[in-house]
Amino acid sequence: MVAGQRLAPLLMSENHLIAKDLHLVLKSPPPWQLSGEGIILIFKFKKNWVENFGLLPKHLEGKFKGGLGYVMLVNYEKTPVGPYHELLIIPGKFRKIKKQAITKIYVDTEVSTQNGRNNWGIPKETLPFTWEKEQGKDIIQIKSGDQVIFSTEITHSGLSFPVTTSLLPISLCQIWNKVKYYTKPSGYGWGKLAKIKSLDLDPTFFPDIRDIKPLLAMKISPFHIKFPEPTYGDEPF
């Protein structure tokens, strides 16, 4: 590749690019409109478990305030940066302001990782996923190298019912590179009751939820969600 070809993307007025490890990643600023399908597991995590096994970042240690926790597995079919898969955990609320935080999250495209970090301070990491769909069943696996670090089989059935973020509100405060990002996503979809048939994971990569029964499990398909532009502030911890 000649120098002119290598520099050509940088000269395109409509594309902004992030350079990382010699890769050029398309920058897509908020707001984002996303759609797809996903699985939500709702928990009430105990403080002791969150503090000892939640793989919290340093700035959240000792600051857990309770509330509902979520584990989400998402198959984003339409986003501003293309389709991708995602696994995340929101243990609950933190700090005096009692905002939620995504404390561990994996996606399978680098463009999602870089934009998630830069747009909303979400600490995404990139690992390959496989997501197989059968009638009434989702089989999901995540690897790090040759090692399977998360695998689950989840079934769903029954009548569909409406689900919105007014019923399951999310109000995030994320810290990335010493910047606080406050974001309140909004969305809606159609849910069915779900059940975990099998679950295995490596607790060095993701909090060990294997022995914790969720309060509720749902398969949401389809869903539509908006991630707005965040606000920034210095509210006290």
Coordinates of C-alpha atoms in Angstrom, one line a residue, residues 26-29 31-35 77-83 111-112:
L26 CA -14.8 4.4 12.5
K27 CA -15.8 7.0 15.1
S28 CA -19.6 7.3 15.5
P29 CA -20.7 9.9 18.0
P31 CA -26.9 9.5 19.9
W32 CA -27.2 5.9 18.8
Q33 CA -30.3 4.1 17.8
L34 CA -29.9 0.3 18.1
S35 CA -32.1 -2.7 17.6
E77 CA -28.5 -6.5 14.6
K78 CA -28.6 -2.8 13.6
T79 CA -26.3 -0.1 15.1
P80 CA -24.4 2.9 13.7
V81 CA -21.2 0.7 13.7
G82 CA -22.8 -2.5 12.3
P83 CA -23.9 -5.7 14.1
V111 CA -15.4 -0.6 16.6
S112 CA -18.0 -1.1 19.3

